[in-house]
Amino acid sequence: MRVLVIGSGAREHALVLALRRDPAVSAIVAAPGNAGIAQHAQVRPVDPSSGESVAALAREAAADLVVIGPEVPLVLGVADAVRAAGIACFGPSAAAARIEGSKAFAKDVMAAAGVRTAHSEIVDTPAELDAALDRFGPTWVVKDDGLAAGKGVVVTPDRSDARGHAAELLEQGHPVLLESFLDGPEVSLFCLVDGETVVPLLPAQDHKRVGDGDTGPNTGGMGAYTPLPWLPGSAVEQIVDEVVAPVAAELVRRGDSFSGLLYAGLAMGEAGPAVVEFNCRFGDPETQAVLSLLESPLGELLYATATGTLADVPAPRWRGGSAVTVVLAAEYYPARPRSGDVITGAGDAATDDAATVLHAGTALRADGALISAGGRVLSIVGTGADLVAAREAAYDRLAGIKLTGGHYRSDIGLAAVEGRIGL
Ligand code: GLY
């Protein structure tokens, strides 16, 4: 099977490495890729948001399967264009991708499916803002009602901070979503979904704030770990039964059947799981950890999802133990990340050692030096017999990597190790 992977982040690097472990995958092309992905796949330029260009590249590469990593192409209908060209595609249609692209659509689907989620209101004009803010709090959740890569979200006990963020979004012409705050530890559950067939992967937890102890602004994600030692064994089945399966069924009922990866971001409150957000693709940085523990052939799972035969393939098998992703970010990320700094010690990612270095915002300078080229620069994935060992593997590997101004959280998975998180 020949596979074309669309995207350029550490998530796509993880997808490429997992696909390489599948004996049925004979060739991988990645577009546009990055300096690390280029070590493991043929890399080609493409405008990932152009369905026409992606479909043309897929034909040229004789791809049997196209895997679309990021949300923007999916929301823009790139998967539809690939399927229209007669090529199997892992990723939902534009209509189904609204589950991430339009928070209002997602809320409507959840209401119809009877799925627990935060109470919310959309604010379109500054004149409505103060009265709407008065109906929420004391913790305010303010979101950009569109795609903002996690950075459009502010969660704050300070009303004036909430007001400031909402006013800024409205000034930029973006409708604002106000939500009630959901209590409980967060879980990311990725499910392969093909119509009404739902196959969960390992549950993971993201760390969205930039600083240790969940301080500072939200980011695209600074680290993750899997599985979650504090989550009861029955929780995944409960999330599938109460959240993902009803939403998948509701999308089928509407004629917007989902095919691809449905990512449920949940708060595990006293009343059970409640949805913080849905995403229409693999999450970053959780994917890097989750796929490092996958034993089953990834190509087979993605191809089956894309061709409507997910129910016929064996359930995913997992290595025992734990995995931790730690993100190394550029100076001034997330506000104004600086590019062009030299990275040393990243080495070759193609190892099966306890730690793997995955590239995101990297590029090669004309003289061959590896330099930063984005906010989240590298994902270091450590694996081990348990979370303590996986953390140690990731942080030991990170200690050998140098990036001027680079920063990372030192507490990924630590609350779970220290028993400070639970239901
Ligand atoms: N882990 C956050 C995201 O992928 O959106």
mmCIF file of N, CA, C and O in Angstrom, residues 373-407:
data_model
loop_
_atom_site.group_PDB
_atom_site.id
_atom_site.type_symbol
_atom_site.label_atom_id
_atom_site.label_comp_id
_atom_site.label_asym_id
_atom_site.label_seq_id
_atom_site.Cartn_x
_atom_site.Cartn_y
_atom_site.Cartn_z
ATOM 1 N N ALA A 373 11.550 26.558 13.068
ATOM 2 C CA ALA A 373 10.735 27.190 12.016
ATOM 3 C C ALA A 373 9.264 27.172 12.407
ATOM 4 O O ALA A 373 8.386 27.015 11.566
ATOM 5 N N GLY A 374 8.987 27.314 13.704
ATOM 6 C CA GLY A 374 7.600 27.275 14.158
ATOM 7 C C GLY A 374 7.567 27.340 15.668
ATOM 8 O O GLY A 374 8.619 27.301 16.325
ATOM 9 N N GLY A 375 6.365 27.426 16.231
ATOM 10 C CA GLY A 375 6.211 27.577 17.679
ATOM 11 C C GLY A 375 6.577 26.318 18.435
ATOM 12 O O GLY A 375 7.406 26.315 19.340
ATOM 13 N N ARG A 376 5.923 25.211 18.076
ATOM 14 C CA ARG A 376 6.278 23.939 18.701
ATOM 15 C C ARG A 376 7.311 23.300 17.780
ATOM 16 O O ARG A 376 7.031 23.001 16.623
ATOM 17 N N VAL A 377 8.509 23.103 18.289
ATOM 18 C CA VAL A 377 9.645 22.751 17.433
ATOM 19 C C VAL A 377 9.827 21.234 17.353
ATOM 20 O O VAL A 377 9.925 20.664 16.263
ATOM 21 N N LEU A 378 9.900 20.582 18.499
ATOM 22 C CA LEU A 378 10.110 19.127 18.544
ATOM 23 C C LEU A 378 9.145 18.511 19.557
ATOM 24 O O LEU A 378 8.724 19.179 20.506
ATOM 25 N N SER A 379 8.819 17.247 19.348
ATOM 26 C CA SER A 379 8.140 16.436 20.375
ATOM 27 C C SER A 379 9.090 15.313 20.738
ATOM 28 O O SER A 379 9.524 14.558 19.860
ATOM 29 N N ILE A 380 9.383 15.196 22.016
ATOM 30 C CA ILE A 380 10.237 14.098 22.470
ATOM 31 C C ILE A 380 9.313 13.075 23.130
ATOM 32 O O ILE A 380 8.594 13.399 24.082
ATOM 33 N N VAL A 381 9.321 11.859 22.620
ATOM 34 C CA VAL A 381 8.419 10.822 23.120
ATOM 35 C C VAL A 381 9.240 9.781 23.871
ATOM 36 O O VAL A 381 10.124 9.143 23.291
ATOM 37 N N GLY A 382 8.956 9.639 25.142
ATOM 38 C CA GLY A 382 9.618 8.622 25.954
ATOM 39 C C GLY A 382 8.648 7.487 26.237
ATOM 40 O O GLY A 382 7.458 7.718 26.458
ATOM 41 N N THR A 383 9.165 6.258 26.217
ATOM 42 C CA THR A 383 8.323 5.121 26.592
ATOM 43 C C THR A 383 9.025 4.344 27.708
ATOM 44 O O THR A 383 10.245 4.429 27.858
ATOM 45 N N GLY A 384 8.235 3.600 28.474
ATOM 46 C CA GLY A 384 8.829 2.826 29.560
ATOM 47 C C GLY A 384 7.784 1.928 30.190
ATOM 48 O O GLY A 384 6.604 1.962 29.804
ATOM 49 N N ALA A 385 8.231 1.157 31.146
ATOM 50 C CA ALA A 385 7.338 0.182 31.778
ATOM 51 C C ALA A 385 6.189 0.872 32.509
ATOM 52 O O ALA A 385 5.116 0.296 32.672
ATOM 53 N N ASP A 386 6.428 2.083 32.976
ATOM 54 C CA ASP A 386 5.359 2.848 33.628
ATOM 55 C C ASP A 386 5.605 4.332 33.353
ATOM 56 O O ASP A 386 6.565 4.705 32.663
ATOM 57 N N LEU A 387 4.752 5.154 33.920
ATOM 58 C CA LEU A 387 4.824 6.591 33.641
ATOM 59 C C LEU A 387 6.134 7.207 34.148
ATOM 60 O O LEU A 387 6.705 8.095 33.500
ATOM 61 N N VAL A 388 6.622 6.719 35.275
ATOM 62 C CA VAL A 388 7.881 7.238 35.824
ATOM 63 C C VAL A 388 9.006 6.979 34.819
ATOM 64 O O VAL A 388 9.796 7.879 34.485
ATOM 65 N N ALA A 389 9.069 5.755 34.298
ATOM 66 C CA ALA A 389 10.135 5.383 33.358
ATOM 67 C C ALA A 389 9.968 6.142 32.037
ATOM 68 O O ALA A 389 10.964 6.578 31.431
ATOM 69 N N ALA A 390 8.744 6.323 31.584
ATOM 70 C CA ALA A 390 8.509 7.024 30.315
ATOM 71 C C ALA A 390 8.905 8.495 30.440
ATOM 72 O O ALA A 390 9.510 9.086 29.534
ATOM 73 N N ARG A 391 8.582 9.101 31.581
ATOM 74 C CA ARG A 391 8.977 10.501 31.817
ATOM 75 C C ARG A 391 10.502 10.620 31.831
ATOM 76 O O ARG A 391 11.073 11.534 31.237
ATOM 77 N N GLU A 392 11.128 9.691 32.514
ATOM 78 C CA GLU A 392 12.590 9.738 32.619
ATOM 79 C C GLU A 392 13.218 9.634 31.225
ATOM 80 O O GLU A 392 14.145 10.369 30.897
ATOM 81 N N ALA A 393 12.688 8.724 30.401
ATOM 82 C CA ALA A 393 13.247 8.540 29.043
ATOM 83 C C ALA A 393 13.087 9.823 28.231
ATOM 84 O O ALA A 393 14.014 10.256 27.530
ATOM 85 N N ALA A 394 11.914 10.458 28.330
ATOM 86 C CA ALA A 394 11.676 11.675 27.532
ATOM 87 C C ALA A 394 12.572 12.812 28.013
ATOM 88 O O ALA A 394 13.243 13.483 27.206
ATOM 89 N N TYR A 395 12.612 13.029 29.317
ATOM 90 C CA TYR A 395 13.388 14.177 29.834
ATOM 91 C C TYR A 395 14.897 13.950 29.693
ATOM 92 O O TYR A 395 15.637 14.902 29.468
ATOM 93 N N ASP A 396 15.359 12.695 29.793
ATOM 94 C CA ASP A 396 16.791 12.421 29.582
ATOM 95 C C ASP A 396 17.177 12.765 28.149
ATOM 96 O O ASP A 396 18.222 13.367 27.894
ATOM 97 N N ARG A 397 16.315 12.377 27.208
ATOM 98 C CA ARG A 397 16.623 12.654 25.791
ATOM 99 C C ARG A 397 16.594 14.161 25.534
ATOM 100 O O ARG A 397 17.436 14.704 24.808
ATOM 101 N N LEU A 398 15.643 14.835 26.141
ATOM 102 C CA LEU A 398 15.492 16.287 25.965
ATOM 103 C C LEU A 398 16.713 17.036 26.493
ATOM 104 O O LEU A 398 17.113 18.078 25.926
ATOM 105 N N ALA A 399 17.309 16.502 27.556
ATOM 106 C CA ALA A 399 18.467 17.184 28.160
ATOM 107 C C ALA A 399 19.624 17.305 27.179
ATOM 108 O O ALA A 399 20.463 18.204 27.303
ATOM 109 N N GLY A 400 19.675 16.431 26.190
ATOM 110 C CA GLY A 400 20.770 16.477 25.216
ATOM 111 C C GLY A 400 20.484 17.366 24.017
ATOM 112 O O GLY A 400 21.281 17.437 23.088
ATOM 113 N N ILE A 401 19.341 18.032 24.013
ATOM 114 C CA ILE A 401 18.947 18.868 22.862
ATOM 115 C C ILE A 401 19.071 20.337 23.249
ATOM 116 O O ILE A 401 18.615 20.738 24.324
ATOM 117 N N LYS A 402 19.679 21.116 22.382
ATOM 118 C CA LYS A 402 19.860 22.545 22.693
ATOM 119 C C LYS A 402 19.173 23.392 21.638
ATOM 120 O O LYS A 402 19.311 23.162 20.427
ATOM 121 N N LEU A 403 18.415 24.392 22.115
ATOM 122 C CA LEU A 403 17.751 25.365 21.242
ATOM 123 C C LEU A 403 17.721 26.679 22.014
ATOM 124 O O LEU A 403 17.114 26.746 23.093
ATOM 125 N N THR A 404 18.372 27.708 21.497
ATOM 126 C CA THR A 404 18.429 28.989 22.211
ATOM 127 C C THR A 404 17.014 29.487 22.499
ATOM 128 O O THR A 404 16.199 29.580 21.589
ATOM 129 N N GLY A 405 16.748 29.776 23.753
ATOM 130 C CA GLY A 405 15.422 30.288 24.134
ATOM 131 C C GLY A 405 14.351 29.217 24.167
ATOM 132 O O GLY A 405 13.199 29.501 24.508
ATOM 133 N N GLY A 406 14.706 27.997 23.836
ATOM 134 C CA GLY A 406 13.714 26.908 23.817
ATOM 135 C C GLY A 406 13.185 26.646 25.227
ATOM 136 O O GLY A 406 13.916 26.778 26.205
ATOM 137 N N HIS A 407 11.928 26.303 25.329
ATOM 138 C CA HIS A 407 11.361 26.014 26.654
ATOM 139 C C HIS A 407 10.382 24.848 26.565
ATOM 140 O O HIS A 407 9.821 24.575 25.512
#
